[in-house]
Short mmCIF file of C-alpha atoms in Angstrom, two decimals:
data_model
loop_
_atom_site.label_atom_id
_atom_site.label_comp_id
_atom_site.label_asym_id
_atom_site.label_seq_id
_atom_site.Cartn_x
_atom_site.Cartn_y
_atom_site.Cartn_z
CA MET K 1 62.98 113.97 32.66
CA TRP K 2 66.44 114.66 31.20
CA ARG K 3 68.09 113.25 34.32
CA GLU K 4 66.13 110.05 33.77
CA LEU K 5 67.07 110.01 30.09
CA TRP K 6 70.76 110.45 31.00
CA THR K 7 70.44 107.47 33.33
CA LEU K 8 69.18 105.45 30.38
CA VAL K 9 72.12 106.62 28.25
CA ALA K 10 74.54 105.53 30.96
CA ARG K 11 72.74 102.21 31.34
CA ALA K 12 72.88 101.57 27.58
CA ALA K 13 76.56 102.55 27.39
CA ARG K 14 77.56 100.31 30.28
CA GLY K 15 79.13 97.17 28.80
CA PRO K 16 80.48 93.99 30.34
CA ARG K 17 83.78 94.19 32.17
CA ARG K 18 86.67 93.17 29.94
CA PRO K 19 88.41 90.00 31.16
CA CYS K 20 92.17 90.18 31.56
CA THR K 21 93.28 86.69 32.53
CA ARG K 22 94.93 84.37 30.05
CA GLN K 23 93.17 81.03 30.42
CA GLY K 24 95.29 77.95 30.11
CA SER K 25 98.62 79.83 29.98
CA GLY K 26 99.38 79.86 33.68
CA ALA K 27 100.43 83.52 33.46
CA PRO K 28 99.13 85.96 36.04
CA ALA K 29 96.75 88.60 34.83
CA PRO K 30 98.05 92.14 34.26
CA GLY K 31 98.11 94.05 37.50
CA SER K 32 98.15 90.87 39.63
CA GLY K 33 101.57 91.66 41.12
CA ALA K 34 103.92 90.08 38.57
CA THR K 35 106.58 92.19 36.89
CA ILE K 36 107.72 90.98 33.48
CA PHE K 37 110.93 91.52 31.55
CA ALA K 38 112.15 90.67 28.04
CA LEU K 39 114.49 91.64 25.23
CA SER K 40 112.44 94.02 23.08
CA SER K 41 114.87 94.56 20.22
CA GLY K 42 115.77 91.91 17.66
CA GLN K 43 117.78 88.81 18.39
CA GLY K 44 121.40 88.53 17.35
CA ARG K 45 124.51 90.68 17.63
CA CYS K 46 123.86 94.41 17.20
CA GLY K 47 125.06 97.80 18.39
CA ILE K 48 122.32 98.40 20.97
CA SER K 49 119.78 96.02 22.51
CA VAL K 50 116.74 97.19 24.48
CA ILE K 51 115.54 95.24 27.51
CA ARG K 52 112.31 96.38 29.14
CA THR K 53 110.33 95.63 32.30
CA SER K 54 106.72 96.30 33.23
CA GLY K 55 105.03 95.95 36.60
CA PRO K 56 105.21 97.14 40.21
CA ALA K 57 108.74 95.81 40.78
CA SER K 58 110.24 97.71 37.83
CA GLY K 59 111.63 100.40 40.13
CA GLN K 60 113.19 97.79 42.39
CA ALA K 61 114.74 96.08 39.35
CA LEU K 62 116.24 99.35 38.18
CA ARG K 63 117.68 100.09 41.64
CA SER K 64 119.05 96.55 41.97
CA LEU K 65 121.06 96.69 38.75
CA THR K 66 122.28 100.30 38.76
CA ALA K 67 124.61 102.41 40.80
CA PRO K 68 123.83 104.88 42.27
CA ARG K 69 120.68 103.19 43.57
CA ASP K 70 118.27 106.11 43.15
CA LEU K 71 115.83 106.14 40.22
CA PRO K 72 116.67 108.41 37.28
CA PRO K 73 114.33 111.31 36.41
CA SER K 74 111.17 110.18 34.63
CA ARG K 75 111.46 109.67 30.86
CA LYS K 76 115.07 110.89 30.84
CA ALA K 77 117.98 108.73 29.63
CA CYS K 78 120.81 108.36 32.15
CA LEU K 79 124.14 106.57 31.80
CA ARG K 80 124.54 103.97 34.56
CA LEU K 81 126.82 101.05 35.38
CA LEU K 82 124.83 97.81 35.46
CA SER K 83 125.92 95.19 37.99
CA ASP K 84 124.72 91.73 38.96
CA PRO K 85 122.69 92.20 42.18
CA ARG K 86 123.93 88.84 43.55
CA SER K 87 127.67 89.09 42.94
CA GLY K 88 128.17 92.79 42.31
CA GLU K 89 130.02 91.96 39.08
CA PRO K 90 129.82 94.74 36.47
CA LEU K 91 127.73 93.74 33.43
CA ASP K 92 127.71 96.78 31.15
CA ARG K 93 127.61 100.56 31.04
CA ALA K 94 124.18 101.38 29.63
CA LEU K 95 121.49 103.99 29.21
CA VAL K 96 118.50 103.44 31.51
CA LEU K 97 115.06 105.05 31.42
CA TRP K 98 112.29 105.12 34.02
CA PHE K 99 108.60 105.38 33.01
CA PRO K 100 106.36 105.54 36.10
CA GLY K 101 102.78 104.43 35.47
CA PRO K 102 100.27 105.27 34.25
CA GLN K 103 102.29 107.41 31.82
CA SER K 104 103.92 104.43 30.10
CA PHE K 105 103.24 102.07 27.20
CA THR K 106 101.57 99.46 29.41
CA GLY K 107 100.10 101.83 31.98
CA GLU K 108 102.32 100.24 34.66
CA ASP K 109 105.72 101.22 36.05
CA CYS K 110 108.24 100.44 33.28
CA ALA K 111 112.01 100.52 32.93
CA GLU K 112 114.26 100.20 29.90
CA PHE K 113 117.91 99.15 29.70
CA HIS K 114 119.70 100.16 26.48
CA VAL K 115 122.71 97.85 26.62
CA HIS K 116 125.42 96.92 24.15
CA GLY K 117 124.11 94.23 21.83
CA GLY K 118 126.60 91.45 22.40
CA GLN K 119 125.15 88.08 23.33
CA ALA K 120 127.08 87.85 26.61
CA VAL K 121 125.93 91.32 27.73
CA VAL K 122 122.26 90.69 26.92
CA SER K 123 122.32 87.26 28.54
CA GLY K 124 123.99 88.63 31.68
CA VAL K 125 121.44 91.44 32.10
CA LEU K 126 118.50 89.08 31.54
CA GLN K 127 119.86 86.64 34.12
CA ALA K 128 120.38 89.50 36.57
CA LEU K 129 116.79 90.65 36.13
CA GLY K 130 115.58 87.09 36.66
CA SER K 131 117.25 87.07 40.08
CA VAL K 132 115.27 90.12 41.29
CA PRO K 133 112.30 89.04 43.46
CA GLY K 134 108.92 89.50 41.76
CA LEU K 135 110.25 89.45 38.19
CA ARG K 136 109.61 86.75 35.58
CA PRO K 137 110.19 86.47 31.80
CA ALA K 138 107.39 87.87 29.67
CA GLU K 139 105.25 85.79 27.35
CA ALA K 140 104.71 86.61 23.68
CA GLY K 141 102.71 89.83 23.34
CA GLU K 142 102.36 90.31 27.09
CA PHE K 143 103.54 93.93 27.12
CA THR K 144 100.93 94.86 24.52
CA ARG K 145 98.29 92.80 26.29
CA ARG K 146 98.91 94.76 29.47
CA ALA K 147 98.58 98.01 27.49
CA PHE K 148 95.22 96.73 26.23
CA ALA K 149 94.11 95.67 29.72
CA HIS K 150 94.93 99.12 31.13
CA GLY K 151 93.10 100.96 28.35
CA LYS K 152 96.22 102.27 26.61
CA LEU K 153 95.29 100.59 23.31
CA SER K 154 92.02 99.37 21.86
CA LEU K 155 91.93 95.96 20.20
CA THR K 156 91.99 97.48 16.71
CA GLU K 157 94.99 99.60 17.72
CA VAL K 158 96.70 96.43 18.98
CA GLU K 159 96.06 94.84 15.57
CA GLY K 160 97.45 97.95 13.90
CA LEU K 161 100.61 97.69 16.01
CA ALA K 162 101.02 94.03 15.00
CA ASP K 163 100.55 94.94 11.33
CA LEU K 164 103.07 97.79 11.65
CA ILE K 165 105.68 95.41 13.07
CA HIS K 166 105.08 92.95 10.21
CA ALA K 167 104.68 95.57 7.44
CA GLU K 168 106.92 94.90 4.44
CA THR K 169 105.66 97.51 1.96
CA GLU K 170 104.88 101.21 2.03
CA ALA K 171 101.14 100.63 1.62
CA GLN K 172 101.06 98.14 4.49
CA ARG K 173 102.94 100.59 6.72
CA ARG K 174 100.50 103.40 5.95
CA GLN K 175 97.45 101.26 6.64
CA ALA K 176 98.90 99.86 9.86
CA LEU K 177 99.87 103.31 11.14
CA ARG K 178 96.38 104.66 10.54
CA GLN K 179 94.88 101.77 12.48
CA LEU K 180 97.44 102.17 15.29
CA ASP K 181 96.55 105.87 15.46
CA GLY K 182 92.98 104.81 16.28
CA GLU K 183 91.09 105.77 13.13
CA LEU K 184 89.15 102.50 12.97
CA SER K 185 88.48 102.39 16.71
CA HIS K 186 87.26 106.00 16.71
CA LEU K 187 84.93 105.21 13.82
CA CYS K 188 83.49 102.17 15.60
CA ARG K 189 83.11 104.07 18.86
CA GLY K 190 81.23 106.80 17.02
CA TRP K 191 78.86 104.23 15.56
CA ALA K 192 78.42 102.64 19.01
CA GLU K 193 77.61 106.06 20.47
CA THR K 194 74.95 106.52 17.79
CA LEU K 195 73.36 103.22 18.81
CA THR K 196 73.61 104.18 22.49
CA LYS K 197 71.58 107.31 21.81
CA ALA K 198 69.05 105.40 19.73
CA LEU K 199 68.73 102.77 22.47
CA ALA K 200 68.25 105.49 25.09
CA HIS K 201 65.45 107.01 23.01
CA VAL K 202 63.69 103.66 22.63
CA GLU K 203 64.01 102.84 26.35
CA ALA K 204 62.83 106.33 27.24
CA TYR K 205 59.70 105.73 25.20
CA ILE K 206 59.21 102.32 26.88
CA ASP K 207 59.62 103.75 30.40
CA PHE K 208 58.00 107.17 29.95
CA GLY K 209 55.75 106.73 26.93
CA GLU K 210 52.73 107.93 28.86
CA ASP K 211 54.59 110.89 30.35
CA ASP K 212 53.43 114.16 28.86
CA ASN K 213 56.90 115.62 29.41
CA LEU K 214 58.50 113.23 26.88
CA GLU K 215 59.38 115.03 23.68
CA GLU K 216 57.57 114.09 20.51
CA GLY K 217 59.42 112.26 17.77
CA VAL K 218 61.71 110.25 20.06
CA LEU K 219 61.17 107.02 18.12
CA ASP K 220 61.42 108.83 14.78
CA ARG K 221 64.80 110.16 15.85
CA ALA K 222 65.98 106.67 16.72
CA ASP K 223 64.75 105.34 13.37
CA SER K 224 66.60 108.10 11.52
CA GLU K 225 69.85 107.36 13.36
CA VAL K 226 69.53 103.66 12.55
CA ARG K 227 68.93 104.35 8.85
CA GLU K 228 72.03 106.57 8.63
CA LEU K 229 74.13 103.94 10.38
CA GLU K 230 72.87 101.23 8.01
CA VAL K 231 74.12 103.25 5.05
CA ALA K 232 77.56 103.74 6.63
CA LEU K 233 77.91 100.07 7.56
CA GLY K 234 76.82 98.94 4.10
CA ALA K 235 79.45 101.16 2.47
CA HIS K 236 82.23 99.63 4.57
CA LEU K 237 81.02 96.08 3.98
CA ARG K 238 81.13 96.70 0.22
CA ASP K 239 84.87 97.44 0.26
CA ALA K 240 85.56 93.98 -1.27
CA ARG K 241 87.93 93.07 1.62
CA ARG K 242 90.52 95.54 0.39
CA GLY K 243 92.09 96.00 3.82
CA GLN K 244 92.52 92.25 4.30
CA ARG K 245 93.97 91.93 0.81
CA LEU K 246 96.48 94.67 1.58
CA ARG K 247 97.61 92.78 4.68
CA SER K 248 98.02 89.41 2.98
CA GLY K 249 99.04 90.48 -0.54
CA VAL K 250 97.62 90.12 -4.05
CA HIS K 251 98.31 87.10 -6.28
CA VAL K 252 99.91 88.22 -9.56
CA VAL K 253 100.35 85.50 -12.21
CA VAL K 254 102.71 85.90 -15.17
CA ALA K 255 101.47 83.68 -18.02
CA GLY K 256 102.08 83.40 -21.74
CA PRO K 257 103.68 81.29 -24.48
CA PRO K 258 107.16 79.76 -24.16
CA ASN K 259 110.13 82.10 -24.53
CA ALA K 260 107.98 85.21 -24.13
CA GLY K 261 110.21 86.40 -21.28
CA LYS K 262 107.98 85.47 -18.35
CA SER K 263 110.86 84.37 -16.13
CA SER K 264 112.86 87.45 -17.12
CA LEU K 265 109.91 89.64 -16.09
CA VAL K 266 109.55 87.84 -12.75
CA ASN K 267 113.26 88.32 -12.06
CA LEU K 268 113.02 91.98 -13.08
CA LEU K 269 110.04 92.69 -10.80
CA SER K 270 111.43 90.75 -7.85
CA ARG K 271 114.96 92.20 -8.29
CA LYS K 272 116.52 88.77 -7.78
CA PRO K 273 117.08 85.60 -9.84
CA VAL K 274 113.94 83.73 -8.87
CA SER K 275 113.57 81.81 -12.13
CA ILE K 276 116.10 80.22 -14.47
CA VAL K 277 116.28 82.12 -17.76
CA SER K 278 117.23 80.17 -20.90
CA PRO K 279 116.55 80.45 -24.64
CA GLU K 280 115.41 76.83 -24.52
CA PRO K 281 111.58 76.57 -24.50
CA GLY K 282 110.02 74.90 -21.48
CA THR K 283 112.68 75.93 -18.94
CA THR K 284 110.03 76.67 -16.30
CA ARG K 285 108.07 73.48 -15.61
CA ASP K 286 106.31 74.36 -12.36
CA VAL K 287 104.66 77.38 -10.78
CA LEU K 288 107.39 79.39 -8.99
CA GLU K 289 106.13 81.88 -6.41
CA THR K 290 107.93 84.72 -4.66
CA PRO K 291 106.65 87.58 -2.44
CA VAL K 292 107.48 90.99 -3.89
CA ASP K 293 106.89 94.68 -3.27
CA LEU K 294 105.16 96.04 -6.37
CA ALA K 295 104.96 99.84 -6.31
CA GLY K 296 104.53 99.76 -2.54
CA PHE K 297 101.89 97.01 -2.48
CA PRO K 298 102.46 93.41 -1.33
CA ALA K 299 102.08 90.73 -3.99
CA LEU K 300 102.76 87.04 -4.51
CA LEU K 301 104.33 86.81 -7.97
CA SER K 302 103.95 83.50 -9.83
CA ASP K 303 106.09 82.42 -12.76
CA THR K 304 104.33 79.75 -14.81
CA ALA K 305 105.20 77.23 -17.51
CA GLY K 306 104.80 78.37 -21.11
CA LEU K 307 101.35 77.48 -22.41
CA ARG K 308 101.88 74.88 -25.15
CA GLU K 309 101.49 71.18 -25.72
CA GLY K 310 104.20 69.83 -23.41
CA VAL K 311 106.79 67.51 -24.85
CA GLY K 312 106.91 65.38 -21.69
CA PRO K 313 104.79 64.53 -18.65
CA VAL K 314 106.66 66.95 -16.35
CA GLU K 315 106.18 69.93 -18.67
CA GLN K 316 102.58 68.92 -19.34
CA GLU K 317 101.92 69.03 -15.59
CA GLY K 318 103.52 72.49 -15.40
CA VAL K 319 101.30 73.70 -18.24
CA ARG K 320 98.24 72.26 -16.49
CA ARG K 321 99.10 74.17 -13.31
CA ALA K 322 99.69 77.37 -15.26
CA GLN K 323 96.28 77.03 -16.91
CA LYS K 324 94.72 76.42 -13.49
CA SER K 325 96.32 79.63 -12.18
CA CYS K 326 95.31 81.64 -15.24
CA ASN K 327 91.96 80.43 -16.50
CA PHE K 328 91.47 83.89 -17.99
CA LEU K 329 94.29 83.57 -20.50
CA ASP K 330 91.90 83.17 -23.42
CA THR K 331 91.25 86.89 -23.09
CA VAL K 332 94.80 87.54 -24.30
CA VAL K 333 94.12 86.04 -27.69
CA ILE K 334 90.64 87.40 -28.25
CA PRO K 335 90.17 88.67 -31.79
CA ALA K 336 90.92 92.28 -32.53
CA GLY K 337 88.05 94.52 -31.62
CA ALA K 338 86.55 92.14 -29.06
CA GLY K 339 85.16 93.66 -25.91
CA SER K 340 86.25 93.44 -22.30
CA PRO K 341 87.14 90.12 -20.62
CA ASN K 342 84.22 87.70 -20.91
CA GLY K 343 82.78 87.85 -17.45
CA CYS K 344 86.04 86.97 -15.68
CA SER K 345 86.58 88.31 -12.17
CA GLN K 346 90.38 88.46 -12.59
CA ARG K 347 92.10 91.66 -13.64
CA LEU K 348 94.35 91.48 -16.69
CA LEU K 349 97.34 93.43 -17.98
CA LEU K 350 98.57 92.47 -21.44
CA VAL K 351 102.34 93.00 -21.71
CA LEU K 352 104.29 92.57 -24.96
CA ASN K 353 107.92 91.84 -24.16
CA LYS K 354 111.06 92.15 -26.34
CA SER K 355 110.13 95.57 -27.63
CA ASP K 356 113.87 96.14 -28.20
CA LEU K 357 113.56 93.85 -31.25
CA LEU K 358 110.90 96.02 -32.86
CA PRO K 359 111.81 98.52 -35.58
CA GLY K 360 111.27 102.19 -34.84
CA GLY K 361 108.04 103.97 -35.68
CA PRO K 362 104.44 103.54 -34.57
CA ASP K 363 103.21 100.64 -32.45
CA PRO K 364 103.21 97.60 -34.76
CA SER K 365 100.26 96.00 -32.92
CA PRO K 366 97.43 98.56 -33.05
CA ASP K 367 94.74 95.88 -33.44
CA LEU K 368 95.48 94.17 -30.14
CA PRO K 369 93.55 94.94 -26.95
CA PRO K 370 95.06 97.64 -24.69
CA HIS K 371 98.61 96.58 -23.91
CA LEU K 372 102.03 97.69 -22.66
CA LEU K 373 105.35 97.40 -24.50
CA LEU K 374 108.31 96.23 -22.45
CA SER K 375 111.89 95.13 -22.89
CA CYS K 376 113.15 92.99 -20.02
CA LEU K 377 116.60 93.23 -21.61
CA THR K 378 116.93 97.03 -21.58
CA GLY K 379 114.30 97.88 -18.95
CA GLU K 380 112.47 100.20 -21.33
CA GLY K 381 108.77 100.31 -20.47
CA LEU K 382 109.28 99.10 -16.89
CA ASP K 383 108.18 102.39 -15.32
CA GLY K 384 104.96 102.29 -17.32
CA LEU K 385 104.32 98.70 -16.25
CA LEU K 386 104.93 99.52 -12.58
CA GLU K 387 102.53 102.46 -12.77
CA ALA K 388 99.88 100.26 -14.40
CA LEU K 389 100.41 97.64 -11.69
CA ARG K 390 100.16 100.31 -9.00
CA LYS K 391 96.77 101.43 -10.32
CA GLU K 392 95.49 97.86 -10.49
CA LEU K 393 96.74 97.04 -6.99
CA ALA K 394 95.34 100.28 -5.59
CA ALA K 395 91.95 99.33 -7.02
CA LEU K 396 92.20 95.92 -5.34
CA CYS K 397 93.69 97.03 -2.01
CA GLY K 398 92.54 100.62 -1.69
CA GLU K 399 94.65 103.71 -1.08
CA PRO K 400 95.78 103.38 2.55
CA SER K 401 96.65 107.08 2.88
CA THR K 402 93.22 108.46 1.98
CA GLY K 403 89.57 107.69 2.51
CA PRO K 404 87.90 106.01 5.47
CA PRO K 405 89.83 103.40 7.46
CA LEU K 406 89.78 99.92 5.92
CA LEU K 407 88.66 96.72 7.59
CA THR K 408 91.80 94.65 8.02
CA ARG K 409 90.51 91.47 9.69
CA ALA K 410 87.81 88.92 8.95
CA ARG K 411 86.45 89.54 12.45
CA HIS K 412 85.85 93.20 11.57
CA GLN K 413 83.70 92.10 8.64
CA HIS K 414 81.90 89.54 10.81
CA HIS K 415 80.93 92.02 13.52
CA LEU K 416 79.90 94.76 11.08
CA GLN K 417 77.69 92.26 9.27
CA GLY K 418 76.28 91.12 12.62
CA CYS K 419 75.56 94.73 13.53
CA LEU K 420 73.82 95.31 10.19
CA ASP K 421 71.72 92.14 10.62
CA ALA K 422 70.68 93.24 14.11
CA LEU K 423 69.61 96.63 12.76
CA GLY K 424 67.46 94.76 10.26
CA HIS K 425 65.79 92.94 13.16
CA TYR K 426 65.24 96.30 14.84
CA LYS K 427 63.35 97.60 11.83
CA GLN K 428 61.19 94.47 11.66
CA ALA K 429 60.42 94.29 15.39
CA LYS K 430 56.76 94.80 16.26
CA ASP K 431 57.47 95.11 19.98
CA LEU K 432 59.57 97.93 21.43
CA ALA K 433 61.26 95.60 23.90
CA LEU K 434 62.45 93.41 21.01
CA ALA K 435 63.56 96.53 19.12
CA ALA K 436 65.63 97.66 22.12
CA GLU K 437 67.22 94.21 22.38
CA ALA K 438 68.16 94.32 18.70
CA LEU K 439 69.91 97.65 19.29
CA ARG K 440 71.82 96.14 22.21
CA VAL K 441 72.96 93.24 20.03
CA ALA K 442 74.02 95.65 17.26
CA ARG K 443 75.96 97.79 19.72
CA GLY K 444 77.61 94.69 21.19
CA HIS K 445 79.02 93.77 17.78
CA LEU K 446 80.60 97.22 17.45
CA THR K 447 82.15 97.18 20.92
CA ARG K 448 83.68 93.76 20.24
CA ILE K 449 85.61 95.20 17.30
CA THR K 450 87.50 97.53 19.63
CA GLY K 451 87.83 94.94 22.40
CA GLY K 452 84.80 95.33 24.64
CA GLY K 453 83.44 91.98 25.75
CA GLY K 454 85.94 90.03 23.67
CA THR K 455 86.42 86.35 24.51
CA GLU K 456 89.73 85.05 25.78
CA GLU K 457 90.15 82.77 22.77
CA ILE K 458 90.08 85.71 20.35
CA LEU K 459 92.47 87.74 22.52
CA ASP K 460 94.90 84.83 22.74
CA ILE K 461 95.00 84.53 18.94
CA ILE K 462 95.60 88.27 18.44
CA PHE K 463 98.38 88.63 21.02
CA ARG K 464 100.07 85.42 19.92
CA ASP K 465 101.22 87.25 16.77
CA PHE K 466 103.56 89.47 18.81
CA CYS K 467 107.15 88.69 19.75
CA VAL K 468 108.10 88.14 23.39
CA GLY K 469 109.39 91.68 23.99
CA LYS K 470 106.27 93.36 22.59
#
């Protein structure tokens, strides 16, 4: 009986074969015989540039360009003279490394050339590689796509690698590194395994329900596993898209009356002269936006026109746009003792600037709502403001270093919701065959998060975010 049940587990776990071809691009699929090469380090003049190859002809490429012609020891840097295989002309003296597959980033034979970063050197080595039979220039993201095709990275780990490359703040780096390390993919695989067991139990009851050897409570066990998974999925779907917000950044609007120091605060937080600062009221007449790193979190900081009756049509338009960006501003002037913001979804920090003009002693504004004192001139109070911003942004984006892994893409949310909906159909199904099908649909949504059964269109979009050498 247990051998039959294990067969059902294997049948439930068996998913569709993952396609590897890139439709419409004209590029051969990974493993089809093509060897690719590209500059993997940044463009421009630098001390060292890294050129990499991947594919079955990587060893031949390394032998063609180096002397002596034998391959260096695996994963060991060796100093070699690089020469053009057609003319024999020396190109550079460089470090070369040999990574035989499958113990490489892509799972294929790989080679790396660490050359001097001058444009003529890099161009010469790339042209020399292009003359080796079987080699062609790589497309954007093709190295990573080959790693995905050979099972070196799951799709969520690929997304984490892309986020790590594009990370601009400490919080983004931490979140991307956790996803690259496989935390989200391991979580989804664990959920998929739970559904595989539940599906095996349901199919066992369908196939062997009349068998006296079948243990009692098989369906109850499946129902219990589904209920526990529903709770876990619901908790992740209630994260208010914090992971996506951390990737794209939070919109922070600085609003207030004219000459309150809004532009000075924007310049102070962005550490550069974004806005013109002048004692003349109405200097800022439009919404000025700049991306900033606020206490390790990404934010889009907006400087707005002072809220007053504009003296001209241009300033009036600036005020209108400021009011559109900050429709919660009436909460700033609520009477003393009023409660929390009146049903607004925006989060608010009330900052009183020019504290350097205040006389010493206790806070002269005890009747105002909770607020922070700041002097953009002296910088006093800036640490307190940054800490308050950090807490607000952490509440909006989550703490990337702790807690369960966050959902960083809209497609993650879509498939988790689809899985949860399918589990709802399972609970409502009156027929066991329909219940088993609902479990298959739910499991399919989870496997698509990590890359199982993904369509080519989705894969093309994900890998298009990478540079050519990655």
